[in-house]
Every structure is written in C-alpha cells, then in structure tokens.
CSV table of C-alpha atoms in Angstrom, one decimal:
chain,number,residue,atom,x,y,z
Z,128,UNK,CA,-15.8,6.1,-8.0
Z,129,UNK,CA,-15.4,8.0,-4.6
Z,130,UNK,CA,-15.1,6.6,-0.7
Z,131,UNK,CA,-18.1,7.4,0.9
Z,132,UNK,CA,-17.2,8.3,4.8
Z,133,UNK,CA,-20.0,6.3,6.0
Z,134,UNK,CA,-18.9,7.6,9.8
Z,135,UNK,CA,-16.7,11.7,10.3
Z,136,UNK,CA,-13.7,11.1,13.1
Z,137,UNK,CA,-12.9,14.8,12.6
Z,138,UNK,CA,-13.5,17.8,10.1
Z,139,UNK,CA,-10.5,20.2,10.1
Z,140,UNK,CA,-10.9,23.4,8.8
Z,141,UNK,CA,-9.3,26.2,8.0
Z,142,UNK,CA,-8.6,29.4,6.2
Z,143,UNK,CA,-6.7,30.5,3.7
Z,144,UNK,CA,-6.0,33.9,2.0
Z,145,UNK,CA,-3.5,34.9,-1.5
Z,146,UNK,CA,-2.9,32.0,-2.6
Z,147,UNK,CA,0.7,30.1,-2.7
Z,148,UNK,CA,1.9,34.3,-1.6
Z,149,UNK,CA,-0.7,33.9,1.1
Z,150,UNK,CA,-1.1,32.7,4.2
Z,151,UNK,CA,-3.3,30.3,6.4
Z,152,UNK,CA,-4.4,28.8,9.7
Z,153,UNK,CA,-6.7,26.3,11.4
Z,154,UNK,CA,-9.9,27.3,12.7
Z,155,UNK,CA,-9.2,26.5,16.4
Z,156,UNK,CA,-5.8,28.2,16.6
Z,157,UNK,CA,-3.3,25.0,16.0
Z,158,UNK,CA,-1.4,25.4,12.6
Z,159,UNK,CA,-1.1,29.2,11.7
Z,160,UNK,CA,1.7,28.9,8.5
Z,161,UNK,CA,3.3,31.9,5.4
Z,162,UNK,CA,3.4,30.5,2.3
Z,163,UNK,CA,5.2,31.6,-0.1
Z,164,UNK,CA,5.7,30.2,-3.9
Z,165,UNK,CA,8.6,26.8,-3.9
Z,166,UNK,CA,12.1,28.6,-4.8
Z,167,UNK,CA,11.1,32.1,-4.8
Z,168,UNK,CA,13.3,32.0,-1.3
Z,169,UNK,CA,10.5,33.7,0.4
Z,170,UNK,CA,10.0,33.3,4.0
Z,171,UNK,CA,7.1,30.9,4.6
Z,172,UNK,CA,6.0,27.4,3.5
Z,173,UNK,CA,4.7,25.7,0.4
Z,174,UNK,CA,1.6,23.6,-0.3
Z,175,UNK,CA,4.3,20.7,-1.8
Z,176,UNK,CA,6.0,20.8,2.1
Z,177,UNK,CA,2.6,20.7,3.6
Z,178,UNK,CA,1.3,17.4,2.1
Z,179,UNK,CA,4.3,15.9,1.9
Z,180,UNK,CA,4.1,16.1,5.9
Z,181,UNK,CA,0.9,15.3,6.3
Z,182,UNK,CA,1.3,11.9,3.9
Z,183,UNK,CA,4.6,11.1,6.0
Z,184,UNK,CA,2.5,11.7,9.4
Z,185,UNK,CA,-0.4,9.3,7.8
Z,186,UNK,CA,1.3,6.7,6.7
Z,187,UNK,CA,3.8,6.5,9.3
Z,188,UNK,CA,0.3,6.6,11.7
Z,189,UNK,CA,-1.2,2.9,9.4
Z,190,UNK,CA,1.8,1.0,10.1
Z,191,UNK,CA,1.5,1.6,14.1
Z,192,UNK,CA,-2.2,0.7,13.8
Z,193,UNK,CA,-1.2,-2.9,10.5
Z,194,UNK,CA,2.1,-3.1,13.1
Z,195,UNK,CA,-0.4,-3.7,16.1
Z,196,UNK,CA,-3.0,-5.5,14.0
Z,197,UNK,CA,-0.3,-8.2,13.4
Z,198,UNK,CA,1.7,-8.0,17.1
Z,199,UNK,CA,4.5,-6.4,15.3
Z,200,UNK,CA,6.4,-3.1,16.9
Z,201,UNK,CA,7.8,0.0,15.3
Z,202,UNK,CA,10.6,1.0,16.4
Z,203,UNK,CA,11.1,4.2,18.2
Z,204,UNK,CA,13.1,5.6,15.4
Z,205,UNK,CA,11.2,5.1,12.8
Z,206,UNK,CA,11.1,8.1,10.2
Z,207,UNK,CA,9.2,8.6,7.1
Z,208,UNK,CA,10.4,11.6,4.9
Z,209,UNK,CA,9.0,12.4,1.7
Z,210,UNK,CA,9.8,14.4,-1.2
Z,211,UNK,CA,6.5,15.9,-3.3
Z,212,UNK,CA,7.6,17.4,-6.9
Z,213,UNK,CA,5.7,19.8,-8.8
Z,214,UNK,CA,5.7,19.9,-12.4
Z,215,UNK,CA,4.0,20.0,-15.5
Z,216,UNK,CA,2.0,16.5,-16.8
Z,217,UNK,CA,3.1,14.6,-20.0
Z,218,UNK,CA,0.7,17.2,-22.5
Z,219,UNK,CA,2.0,20.2,-20.5
Z,220,UNK,CA,-1.0,21.7,-20.6
Z,221,UNK,CA,-1.6,21.2,-17.0
Z,222,UNK,CA,0.6,20.8,-13.0
Z,223,UNK,CA,0.8,17.4,-11.4
Z,224,UNK,CA,2.8,16.2,-7.9
Z,225,UNK,CA,4.3,12.9,-8.0
Z,226,UNK,CA,5.2,11.4,-4.3
Z,227,UNK,CA,8.6,9.4,-3.1
Z,228,UNK,CA,8.1,8.2,0.6
Z,229,UNK,CA,11.8,6.9,2.2
Z,230,UNK,CA,10.7,4.8,5.7
Z,231,UNK,CA,13.2,4.5,8.2
Z,232,UNK,CA,12.4,0.7,10.1
Z,233,UNK,CA,16.0,0.7,11.6
Z,234,UNK,CA,16.3,-3.1,12.7
Z,235,UNK,CA,13.5,-4.0,11.8
Z,236,UNK,CA,13.5,-7.5,9.9
Z,237,UNK,CA,13.4,-7.1,6.2
Z,238,UNK,CA,10.0,-9.2,5.2
Z,239,UNK,CA,8.1,-7.6,8.4
Z,240,UNK,CA,9.4,-4.2,7.2
Z,241,UNK,CA,8.1,-4.6,4.1
Z,242,UNK,CA,4.7,-5.7,5.5
Z,243,UNK,CA,4.8,-3.2,7.2
Z,244,UNK,CA,4.7,-0.6,4.5
Z,245,UNK,CA,2.8,-3.2,2.1
Z,246,UNK,CA,0.3,-3.2,4.8
Z,247,UNK,CA,0.2,1.1,5.4
Z,248,UNK,CA,-0.1,1.5,1.9
Z,249,UNK,CA,-3.3,-0.3,1.8
Z,250,UNK,CA,-4.1,1.4,4.5
Z,251,UNK,CA,-3.1,4.9,5.1
Z,252,UNK,CA,-6.0,7.6,2.9
Z,253,UNK,CA,-3.5,9.8,1.9
Z,254,UNK,CA,-2.8,6.8,-0.1
Z,255,UNK,CA,-5.9,6.0,-1.2
Z,256,UNK,CA,-6.7,10.0,-2.2
Z,257,UNK,CA,-3.3,9.9,-4.5
Z,258,UNK,CA,-3.5,5.8,-5.9
Z,259,UNK,CA,-3.9,5.9,-9.3
Z,260,UNK,CA,-3.8,9.5,-9.2
Z,261,UNK,CA,-0.2,10.7,-8.5
Z,262,UNK,CA,3.0,8.9,-9.0
Z,263,UNK,CA,3.8,7.9,-5.1
Z,264,UNK,CA,6.6,5.7,-4.6
Z,265,UNK,CA,7.2,3.7,-1.7
Z,266,UNK,CA,11.4,2.8,-0.6
Z,267,UNK,CA,11.8,0.9,2.7
Z,268,UNK,CA,16.0,3.0,3.5
C-alpha cells in the first residue's frame, strides 16, 4: 500500500522534453540539464546519474536527522557515493535499476556509523520509495 502524505513540505516542479536525448529544467530555474543516453558519449547527464545524486543527498540528510536525534555528530567529510545500474530484469522483458550506496563516515566509531546508516535507511524517503522495488545495497567504507 502506498504511503499517503499527511503534510506536504515541498513540491518540485520540473519540465522535460526529448526523453533521454533531451533536456530538463526546474520551474524555479535552479536546475537546467542536457540529457543524453548512458554510454552515448554525447554531452549531458542521464536519469541514473541524477537519481544517484538525489538518493545520496537525501540519504545524507537522513543521516544528519538520525545523528541529531541520537546525539551523534557526523564528520565534516562525510560522503555518500552512489552507483546506479540500469539493466534488464531476470525475465529480460523490462528494464530495472539497482543501487549501491557506499557511505564514508571517517573517524566515527564503526558501531555508531552502522547505527546511523541503518537509521537513515529507515528514515530516507528514497529508501522508502525503493524498498521492495529495486535492489539496494548500503555499505560502510
């Protein structure tokens, strides 16, 4: 069952033309990107790269919230690297995604770092959206 929003905090509005060989922009002008298919060598980004940046940023925000609640300060050089793979599903009739998030929390005790990562994976809206839908692997590096 889909989660219903009880209170909308923000709504992003975007406009895209041309699909993977087009362009996209946000209504406020903060984002404007040229799009190109992965591996095409053409200038521009692709939806998988945008998804990786979005998921990474959201996950880091969730770690900050979880850290504040648990009184754990995130290191200044905290980083999340995302690998977003596009491929065929097992029956080869559809495309699917898989995501790996590699989380770096240098100097933080490994048990605390794992606690933050686990809590963030429960709190992050991207994790909620992907849970049970695509393969997501999260590891501490």
